[in-house]
C-alpha cells in the first residue's frame, strides 16, 4: 500500500524496493537494505527513507497477507460448523505461511516495529482466539488449548514443512500432514 500523498517517482521507488524485498524473501535471502537499494536501482538513502529497518520492510511486505488472513478469519466466524471453521482457517493460514515466507517471519518475530503490523497481528490473534473458543464451546477442541499455544505450533509446522521438503507442492503436502497430526491432537 502506497501512502496517499506520495509523488509518482517516490511511489515507483517504493514499489521497486518492495518488489526486490518480496523476491529476496521468497528466495530465503535475509533483507539487507544496502543490497536492496542496489538491486532496486535506487539510492541507499531512498531505501532507508521508505523503510528505516529490514524489519519495517519485512512487515510491509507481509501486510497484504496478514490482511488476507484477517478476512479469512472473519469469514470463518460466520460458518456454522465451529470445528470446520477453525480447521479451514488453520489450513488457509498454513498455506499462506508456506507460499509467503514473510507471514511466518513476521508472525514468529518477538516484536513488531510498525504500528500497522501490531494492529494487524492483534486483530488476527483475537479472531483466531474466537475461532478456537467457538470450537471449544461446541466440544470439538480440548479446553486446555489456547491460541497462544497454537500460534507457535503453526509457525513450527511451516518451518518443519520448509525444512523437510524441496518443492512447493512437497512443502504443502508435508505441511498438511503435520497440520493433520496437530488437529488430531486438538480434537476432544
JSON list of C-alpha atoms in Angstrom, two decimals:
[
{"chain": "A", "resi": 1, "resn": "UNK", "atom": "CA", "xyz": [0.00, 0.00, 0.00]},
{"chain": "A", "resi": 2, "resn": "UNK", "atom": "CA", "xyz": [1.42, 3.36, -1.05]},
{"chain": "A", "resi": 3, "resn": "UNK", "atom": "CA", "xyz": [0.91, 6.33, 1.26]},
{"chain": "A", "resi": 4, "resn": "UNK", "atom": "CA", "xyz": [-1.70, 8.65, -0.35]},
{"chain": "A", "resi": 5, "resn": "UNK", "atom": "CA", "xyz": [0.34, 11.84, -0.75]},
{"chain": "A", "resi": 6, "resn": "UNK", "atom": "CA", "xyz": [3.44, 10.26, -2.28]},
{"chain": "A", "resi": 7, "resn": "UNK", "atom": "CA", "xyz": [4.91, 11.67, -5.50]},
{"chain": "A", "resi": 8, "resn": "UNK", "atom": "CA", "xyz": [4.88, 9.34, -8.51]},
{"chain": "A", "resi": 9, "resn": "UNK", "atom": "CA", "xyz": [8.65, 8.87, -8.56]},
{"chain": "A", "resi": 10, "resn": "UNK", "atom": "CA", "xyz": [8.73, 8.18, -4.82]},
{"chain": "A", "resi": 11, "resn": "UNK", "atom": "CA", "xyz": [5.86, 5.68, -5.17]},
{"chain": "A", "resi": 12, "resn": "UNK", "atom": "CA", "xyz": [7.70, 3.98, -8.04]},
{"chain": "A", "resi": 13, "resn": "UNK", "atom": "CA", "xyz": [10.91, 3.76, -5.98]},
{"chain": "A", "resi": 14, "resn": "UNK", "atom": "CA", "xyz": [9.00, 2.38, -3.02]},
{"chain": "A", "resi": 15, "resn": "UNK", "atom": "CA", "xyz": [7.38, -0.27, -5.20]},
{"chain": "A", "resi": 16, "resn": "UNK", "atom": "CA", "xyz": [10.76, -1.25, -6.70]},
{"chain": "A", "resi": 17, "resn": "UNK", "atom": "CA", "xyz": [12.12, -1.71, -3.17]},
{"chain": "A", "resi": 18, "resn": "UNK", "atom": "CA", "xyz": [9.10, -3.82, -2.20]},
{"chain": "A", "resi": 19, "resn": "UNK", "atom": "CA", "xyz": [9.40, -5.95, -5.34]},
{"chain": "A", "resi": 20, "resn": "UNK", "atom": "CA", "xyz": [13.07, -6.69, -4.65]},
{"chain": "A", "resi": 21, "resn": "UNK", "atom": "CA", "xyz": [12.33, -7.44, -0.99]},
{"chain": "A", "resi": 22, "resn": "UNK", "atom": "CA", "xyz": [9.50, -9.79, -1.97]},
{"chain": "A", "resi": 23, "resn": "UNK", "atom": "CA", "xyz": [11.84, -11.69, -4.33]},
{"chain": "A", "resi": 24, "resn": "UNK", "atom": "CA", "xyz": [14.58, -11.96, -1.67]},
{"chain": "A", "resi": 25, "resn": "UNK", "atom": "CA", "xyz": [12.14, -13.14, 0.99]},
{"chain": "A", "resi": 26, "resn": "UNK", "atom": "CA", "xyz": [10.74, -15.76, -1.37]},
{"chain": "A", "resi": 27, "resn": "UNK", "atom": "CA", "xyz": [14.31, -16.94, -2.08]},
{"chain": "A", "resi": 28, "resn": "UNK", "atom": "CA", "xyz": [15.08, -17.11, 1.66]},
{"chain": "A", "resi": 29, "resn": "UNK", "atom": "CA", "xyz": [17.68, -14.35, 1.45]},
{"chain": "A", "resi": 30, "resn": "UNK", "atom": "CA", "xyz": [17.99, -12.09, 4.53]},
{"chain": "A", "resi": 31, "resn": "UNK", "atom": "CA", "xyz": [16.99, -8.48, 3.90]},
{"chain": "A", "resi": 32, "resn": "UNK", "atom": "CA", "xyz": [19.96, -6.10, 3.82]},
{"chain": "A", "resi": 33, "resn": "UNK", "atom": "CA", "xyz": [18.82, -2.58, 2.98]},
{"chain": "A", "resi": 34, "resn": "UNK", "atom": "CA", "xyz": [22.02, -1.58, 1.16]},
{"chain": "A", "resi": 35, "resn": "UNK", "atom": "CA", "xyz": [21.76, -4.65, -1.09]},
{"chain": "A", "resi": 36, "resn": "UNK", "atom": "CA", "xyz": [18.09, -3.99, -1.72]},
{"chain": "A", "resi": 37, "resn": "UNK", "atom": "CA", "xyz": [18.84, -0.40, -2.74]},
{"chain": "A", "resi": 38, "resn": "UNK", "atom": "CA", "xyz": [21.42, -1.62, -5.25]},
{"chain": "A", "resi": 39, "resn": "UNK", "atom": "CA", "xyz": [19.12, -4.33, -6.65]},
{"chain": "A", "resi": 40, "resn": "UNK", "atom": "CA", "xyz": [16.18, -1.92, -6.86]},
{"chain": "A", "resi": 41, "resn": "UNK", "atom": "CA", "xyz": [18.30, 0.70, -8.62]},
{"chain": "A", "resi": 42, "resn": "UNK", "atom": "CA", "xyz": [17.62, 3.36, -6.00]},
{"chain": "A", "resi": 43, "resn": "UNK", "atom": "CA", "xyz": [19.83, 5.23, -3.57]},
{"chain": "A", "resi": 44, "resn": "UNK", "atom": "CA", "xyz": [20.55, 3.84, -0.15]},
{"chain": "A", "resi": 45, "resn": "UNK", "atom": "CA", "xyz": [19.05, 6.98, 1.42]},
{"chain": "A", "resi": 46, "resn": "UNK", "atom": "CA", "xyz": [15.85, 6.42, -0.57]},
{"chain": "A", "resi": 47, "resn": "UNK", "atom": "CA", "xyz": [15.56, 2.89, 0.76]},
{"chain": "A", "resi": 48, "resn": "UNK", "atom": "CA", "xyz": [16.14, 3.99, 4.36]},
{"chain": "A", "resi": 49, "resn": "UNK", "atom": "CA", "xyz": [13.69, 6.88, 3.96]},
{"chain": "A", "resi": 50, "resn": "UNK", "atom": "CA", "xyz": [10.93, 4.45, 2.99]},
{"chain": "A", "resi": 51, "resn": "UNK", "atom": "CA", "xyz": [11.97, 1.59, 5.28]},
{"chain": "A", "resi": 52, "resn": "UNK", "atom": "CA", "xyz": [14.26, 2.56, 8.18]},
{"chain": "A", "resi": 53, "resn": "UNK", "atom": "CA", "xyz": [14.92, -1.08, 9.15]},
{"chain": "A", "resi": 54, "resn": "UNK", "atom": "CA", "xyz": [14.83, -4.50, 7.50]},
{"chain": "A", "resi": 55, "resn": "UNK", "atom": "CA", "xyz": [12.04, -5.39, 9.93]},
{"chain": "A", "resi": 56, "resn": "UNK", "atom": "CA", "xyz": [9.91, -2.47, 8.72]},
{"chain": "A", "resi": 57, "resn": "UNK", "atom": "CA", "xyz": [10.42, -3.65, 5.14]},
{"chain": "A", "resi": 58, "resn": "UNK", "atom": "CA", "xyz": [9.59, -7.26, 6.05]},
{"chain": "A", "resi": 59, "resn": "UNK", "atom": "CA", "xyz": [6.43, -6.19, 7.85]},
{"chain": "A", "resi": 60, "resn": "UNK", "atom": "CA", "xyz": [5.35, -4.05, 4.90]},
{"chain": "A", "resi": 61, "resn": "UNK", "atom": "CA", "xyz": [5.82, -7.00, 2.54]},
{"chain": "A", "resi": 62, "resn": "UNK", "atom": "CA", "xyz": [3.77, -9.21, 4.89]},
{"chain": "A", "resi": 63, "resn": "UNK", "atom": "CA", "xyz": [0.90, -6.71, 5.30]},
{"chain": "A", "resi": 64, "resn": "UNK", "atom": "CA", "xyz": [-1.28, -7.90, 2.38]},
{"chain": "A", "resi": 65, "resn": "UNK", "atom": "CA", "xyz": [-1.00, -11.50, 3.59]},
{"chain": "A", "resi": 66, "resn": "UNK", "atom": "CA", "xyz": [-1.92, -10.53, 7.15]},
{"chain": "A", "resi": 67, "resn": "UNK", "atom": "CA", "xyz": [-4.91, -8.59, 5.84]},
{"chain": "A", "resi": 68, "resn": "UNK", "atom": "CA", "xyz": [-6.00, -11.62, 3.79]},
{"chain": "A", "resi": 69, "resn": "UNK", "atom": "CA", "xyz": [-5.77, -13.85, 6.88]},
{"chain": "A", "resi": 70, "resn": "UNK", "atom": "CA", "xyz": [-7.94, -11.42, 8.83]},
{"chain": "A", "resi": 71, "resn": "UNK", "atom": "CA", "xyz": [-10.53, -11.52, 6.06]},
{"chain": "A", "resi": 72, "resn": "UNK", "atom": "CA", "xyz": [-10.42, -15.34, 6.12]},
{"chain": "A", "resi": 73, "resn": "UNK", "atom": "CA", "xyz": [-10.81, -15.43, 9.92]},
{"chain": "A", "resi": 74, "resn": "UNK", "atom": "CA", "xyz": [-13.78, -13.05, 9.76]},
{"chain": "A", "resi": 75, "resn": "UNK", "atom": "CA", "xyz": [-15.38, -15.26, 7.12]},
{"chain": "A", "resi": 76, "resn": "UNK", "atom": "CA", "xyz": [-14.68, -18.39, 9.21]},
{"chain": "A", "resi": 77, "resn": "UNK", "atom": "CA", "xyz": [-16.51, -16.83, 12.16]},
{"chain": "A", "resi": 78, "resn": "UNK", "atom": "CA", "xyz": [-19.69, -16.77, 10.04]},
{"chain": "A", "resi": 79, "resn": "UNK", "atom": "CA", "xyz": [-19.54, -20.51, 9.28]},
{"chain": "A", "resi": 80, "resn": "UNK", "atom": "CA", "xyz": [-21.95, -22.76, 11.14]},
{"chain": "A", "resi": 81, "resn": "UNK", "atom": "CA", "xyz": [-19.57, -25.61, 11.98]},
{"chain": "A", "resi": 82, "resn": "UNK", "atom": "CA", "xyz": [-17.05, -24.34, 14.58]},
{"chain": "A", "resi": 83, "resn": "UNK", "atom": "CA", "xyz": [-14.62, -27.24, 14.02]},
{"chain": "A", "resi": 84, "resn": "UNK", "atom": "CA", "xyz": [-14.76, -26.84, 10.25]},
{"chain": "A", "resi": 85, "resn": "UNK", "atom": "CA", "xyz": [-14.30, -23.08, 10.59]},
{"chain": "A", "resi": 86, "resn": "UNK", "atom": "CA", "xyz": [-11.23, -23.49, 12.80]},
{"chain": "A", "resi": 87, "resn": "UNK", "atom": "CA", "xyz": [-9.62, -26.20, 10.69]},
{"chain": "A", "resi": 88, "resn": "UNK", "atom": "CA", "xyz": [-10.37, -24.31, 7.47]},
{"chain": "A", "resi": 89, "resn": "UNK", "atom": "CA", "xyz": [-8.80, -21.16, 8.88]},
{"chain": "A", "resi": 90, "resn": "UNK", "atom": "CA", "xyz": [-5.73, -23.05, 10.10]},
{"chain": "A", "resi": 91, "resn": "UNK", "atom": "CA", "xyz": [-5.42, -24.74, 6.71]},
{"chain": "A", "resi": 92, "resn": "UNK", "atom": "CA", "xyz": [-5.52, -21.38, 4.95]},
{"chain": "A", "resi": 93, "resn": "UNK", "atom": "CA", "xyz": [-3.03, -19.97, 7.43]},
{"chain": "A", "resi": 94, "resn": "UNK", "atom": "CA", "xyz": [-0.61, -22.82, 6.79]},
{"chain": "A", "resi": 95, "resn": "UNK", "atom": "CA", "xyz": [-0.94, -22.49, 3.02]},
{"chain": "A", "resi": 96, "resn": "UNK", "atom": "CA", "xyz": [-0.21, -18.77, 3.26]},
{"chain": "A", "resi": 97, "resn": "UNK", "atom": "CA", "xyz": [2.76, -19.40, 5.54]},
{"chain": "A", "resi": 98, "resn": "UNK", "atom": "CA", "xyz": [4.20, -21.91, 3.08]},
{"chain": "A", "resi": 99, "resn": "UNK", "atom": "CA", "xyz": [3.61, -19.77, -0.01]},
{"chain": "A", "resi": 100, "resn": "UNK", "atom": "CA", "xyz": [4.51, -16.40, 1.56]},
{"chain": "A", "resi": 101, "resn": "UNK", "atom": "CA", "xyz": [7.51, -16.74, 3.88]},
{"chain": "A", "resi": 102, "resn": "UNK", "atom": "CA", "xyz": [7.07, -13.17, 5.13]},
{"chain": "A", "resi": 103, "resn": "UNK", "atom": "CA", "xyz": [3.96, -14.29, 7.04]},
{"chain": "A", "resi": 104, "resn": "UNK", "atom": "CA", "xyz": [5.84, -16.84, 9.15]},
{"chain": "A", "resi": 105, "resn": "UNK", "atom": "CA", "xyz": [8.79, -14.50, 9.67]},
{"chain": "A", "resi": 106, "resn": "UNK", "atom": "CA", "xyz": [6.54, -11.69, 10.90]},
{"chain": "A", "resi": 107, "resn": "UNK", "atom": "CA", "xyz": [4.31, -13.97, 12.98]},
{"chain": "A", "resi": 108, "resn": "UNK", "atom": "CA", "xyz": [7.35, -15.58, 14.63]},
{"chain": "A", "resi": 109, "resn": "UNK", "atom": "CA", "xyz": [9.04, -12.24, 15.41]},
{"chain": "A", "resi": 110, "resn": "UNK", "atom": "CA", "xyz": [9.05, -11.38, 19.13]},
{"chain": "A", "resi": 111, "resn": "UNK", "atom": "CA", "xyz": [8.24, -7.72, 18.42]},
{"chain": "A", "resi": 112, "resn": "UNK", "atom": "CA", "xyz": [6.93, -5.61, 15.56]},
{"chain": "A", "resi": 113, "resn": "UNK", "atom": "CA", "xyz": [8.25, -2.21, 14.55]},
{"chain": "A", "resi": 114, "resn": "UNK", "atom": "CA", "xyz": [5.28, -0.85, 12.60]},
{"chain": "A", "resi": 115, "resn": "UNK", "atom": "CA", "xyz": [2.06, 0.18, 14.35]},
{"chain": "A", "resi": 116, "resn": "UNK", "atom": "CA", "xyz": [0.07, -1.29, 11.43]},
{"chain": "A", "resi": 117, "resn": "UNK", "atom": "CA", "xyz": [1.70, -4.69, 11.96]},
{"chain": "A", "resi": 118, "resn": "UNK", "atom": "CA", "xyz": [0.94, -4.59, 15.68]},
{"chain": "A", "resi": 119, "resn": "UNK", "atom": "CA", "xyz": [-2.68, -3.74, 14.84]},
{"chain": "A", "resi": 120, "resn": "UNK", "atom": "CA", "xyz": [-2.98, -6.49, 12.22]},
{"chain": "A", "resi": 121, "resn": "UNK", "atom": "CA", "xyz": [-1.41, -9.20, 14.37]},
{"chain": "A", "resi": 122, "resn": "UNK", "atom": "CA", "xyz": [-3.52, -8.23, 17.40]},
{"chain": "A", "resi": 123, "resn": "UNK", "atom": "CA", "xyz": [-6.68, -8.38, 15.28]},
{"chain": "A", "resi": 124, "resn": "UNK", "atom": "CA", "xyz": [-5.66, -11.69, 13.74]},
{"chain": "A", "resi": 125, "resn": "UNK", "atom": "CA", "xyz": [-4.86, -13.19, 17.15]},
{"chain": "A", "resi": 126, "resn": "UNK", "atom": "CA", "xyz": [-8.18, -12.01, 18.57]},
{"chain": "A", "resi": 127, "resn": "UNK", "atom": "CA", "xyz": [-10.13, -13.50, 15.66]},
{"chain": "A", "resi": 128, "resn": "UNK", "atom": "CA", "xyz": [-8.20, -16.78, 15.77]},
{"chain": "A", "resi": 129, "resn": "UNK", "atom": "CA", "xyz": [-8.77, -16.95, 19.52]},
{"chain": "A", "resi": 130, "resn": "UNK", "atom": "CA", "xyz": [-12.51, -16.51, 18.93]},
{"chain": "A", "resi": 131, "resn": "UNK", "atom": "CA", "xyz": [-12.48, -19.33, 16.37]},
{"chain": "A", "resi": 132, "resn": "UNK", "atom": "CA", "xyz": [-10.72, -21.60, 18.86]},
{"chain": "A", "resi": 133, "resn": "UNK", "atom": "CA", "xyz": [-13.11, -20.68, 21.70]},
{"chain": "A", "resi": 134, "resn": "UNK", "atom": "CA", "xyz": [-16.12, -21.37, 19.45]},
{"chain": "A", "resi": 135, "resn": "UNK", "atom": "CA", "xyz": [-14.76, -24.84, 18.68]},
{"chain": "A", "resi": 136, "resn": "UNK", "atom": "CA", "xyz": [-14.10, -25.42, 22.38]},
{"chain": "A", "resi": 137, "resn": "UNK", "atom": "CA", "xyz": [-17.62, -24.28, 23.32]},
{"chain": "A", "resi": 138, "resn": "UNK", "atom": "CA", "xyz": [-19.00, -26.74, 20.76]},
{"chain": "A", "resi": 139, "resn": "UNK", "atom": "CA", "xyz": [-16.97, -29.53, 22.41]},
{"chain": "A", "resi": 140, "resn": "UNK", "atom": "CA", "xyz": [-14.76, -30.06, 19.35]},
{"chain": "A", "resi": 141, "resn": "UNK", "atom": "CA", "xyz": [-11.46, -28.94, 20.90]},
{"chain": "A", "resi": 142, "resn": "UNK", "atom": "CA", "xyz": [-9.90, -29.64, 24.26]},
{"chain": "A", "resi": 143, "resn": "UNK", "atom": "CA", "xyz": [-10.45, -26.71, 26.61]},
{"chain": "A", "resi": 144, "resn": "UNK", "atom": "CA", "xyz": [-6.85, -26.54, 27.83]},
{"chain": "A", "resi": 145, "resn": "UNK", "atom": "CA", "xyz": [-5.51, -25.30, 24.47]},
{"chain": "A", "resi": 146, "resn": "UNK", "atom": "CA", "xyz": [-5.16, -21.55, 23.85]},
{"chain": "A", "resi": 147, "resn": "UNK", "atom": "CA", "xyz": [-4.33, -19.53, 20.74]},
{"chain": "A", "resi": 148, "resn": "UNK", "atom": "CA", "xyz": [-1.01, -18.73, 22.42]},
{"chain": "A", "resi": 149, "resn": "UNK", "atom": "CA", "xyz": [-0.34, -22.49, 22.22]},
{"chain": "A", "resi": 150, "resn": "UNK", "atom": "CA", "xyz": [-1.39, -22.81, 18.58]},
{"chain": "A", "resi": 151, "resn": "UNK", "atom": "CA", "xyz": [0.45, -19.81, 17.15]},
{"chain": "A", "resi": 152, "resn": "UNK", "atom": "CA", "xyz": [3.98, -21.18, 17.72]},
{"chain": "A", "resi": 153, "resn": "UNK", "atom": "CA", "xyz": [2.81, -24.64, 16.63]},
{"chain": "A", "resi": 154, "resn": "UNK", "atom": "CA", "xyz": [1.62, -23.20, 13.31]},
{"chain": "A", "resi": 155, "resn": "UNK", "atom": "CA", "xyz": [4.98, -21.45, 12.83]},
{"chain": "A", "resi": 156, "resn": "UNK", "atom": "CA", "xyz": [6.70, -24.73, 13.74]},
{"chain": "A", "resi": 157, "resn": "UNK", "atom": "CA", "xyz": [4.65, -26.69, 11.20]},
{"chain": "A", "resi": 158, "resn": "UNK", "atom": "CA", "xyz": [5.54, -24.17, 8.48]},
{"chain": "A", "resi": 159, "resn": "UNK", "atom": "CA", "xyz": [9.20, -24.35, 9.45]},
{"chain": "A", "resi": 160, "resn": "UNK", "atom": "CA", "xyz": [9.25, -28.16, 9.52]},
{"chain": "A", "resi": 161, "resn": "UNK", "atom": "CA", "xyz": [7.49, -28.41, 6.16]},
{"chain": "A", "resi": 162, "resn": "UNK", "atom": "CA", "xyz": [10.00, -25.98, 4.67]},
{"chain": "A", "resi": 163, "resn": "UNK", "atom": "CA", "xyz": [13.00, -27.87, 6.03]},
{"chain": "A", "resi": 164, "resn": "UNK", "atom": "CA", "xyz": [11.84, -31.38, 5.19]},
{"chain": "A", "resi": 165, "resn": "UNK", "atom": "CA", "xyz": [10.61, -30.81, 1.64]},
{"chain": "A", "resi": 166, "resn": "UNK", "atom": "CA", "xyz": [12.16, -29.42, -1.51]},
{"chain": "A", "resi": 167, "resn": "UNK", "atom": "CA", "xyz": [9.49, -28.11, -3.87]},
{"chain": "A", "resi": 168, "resn": "UNK", "atom": "CA", "xyz": [6.44, -26.03, -3.06]},
{"chain": "A", "resi": 169, "resn": "UNK", "atom": "CA", "xyz": [3.96, -28.89, -3.63]},
{"chain": "A", "resi": 170, "resn": "UNK", "atom": "CA", "xyz": [6.01, -31.20, -1.42]},
{"chain": "A", "resi": 171, "resn": "UNK", "atom": "CA", "xyz": [6.14, -28.49, 1.28]},
{"chain": "A", "resi": 172, "resn": "UNK", "atom": "CA", "xyz": [2.37, -28.04, 1.08]},
{"chain": "A", "resi": 173, "resn": "UNK", "atom": "CA", "xyz": [1.78, -31.81, 1.29]},
{"chain": "A", "resi": 174, "resn": "UNK", "atom": "CA", "xyz": [4.13, -32.15, 4.26]},
{"chain": "A", "resi": 175, "resn": "UNK", "atom": "CA", "xyz": [2.59, -29.12, 5.98]},
{"chain": "A", "resi": 176, "resn": "UNK", "atom": "CA", "xyz": [-0.92, -30.51, 5.55]},
{"chain": "A", "resi": 177, "resn": "UNK", "atom": "CA", "xyz": [0.19, -33.85, 7.02]},
{"chain": "A", "resi": 178, "resn": "UNK", "atom": "CA", "xyz": [1.80, -32.12, 10.01]},
{"chain": "A", "resi": 179, "resn": "UNK", "atom": "CA", "xyz": [-1.27, -29.94, 10.48]},
{"chain": "A", "resi": 180, "resn": "UNK", "atom": "CA", "xyz": [-3.45, -33.06, 10.41]},
{"chain": "A", "resi": 181, "resn": "UNK", "atom": "CA", "xyz": [-1.37, -34.56, 13.22]},
{"chain": "A", "resi": 182, "resn": "UNK", "atom": "CA", "xyz": [-1.78, -31.41, 15.29]},
{"chain": "A", "resi": 183, "resn": "UNK", "atom": "CA", "xyz": [-5.52, -31.24, 14.62]},
{"chain": "A", "resi": 184, "resn": "UNK", "atom": "CA", "xyz": [-5.99, -34.87, 15.70]},
{"chain": "A", "resi": 185, "resn": "UNK", "atom": "CA", "xyz": [-4.27, -33.96, 18.95]},
{"chain": "A", "resi": 186, "resn": "UNK", "atom": "CA", "xyz": [-6.58, -30.96, 19.47]},
{"chain": "A", "resi": 187, "resn": "UNK", "atom": "CA", "xyz": [-9.79, -32.88, 18.93]},
{"chain": "A", "resi": 188, "resn": "UNK", "atom": "CA", "xyz": [-11.84, -33.59, 22.05]}
]
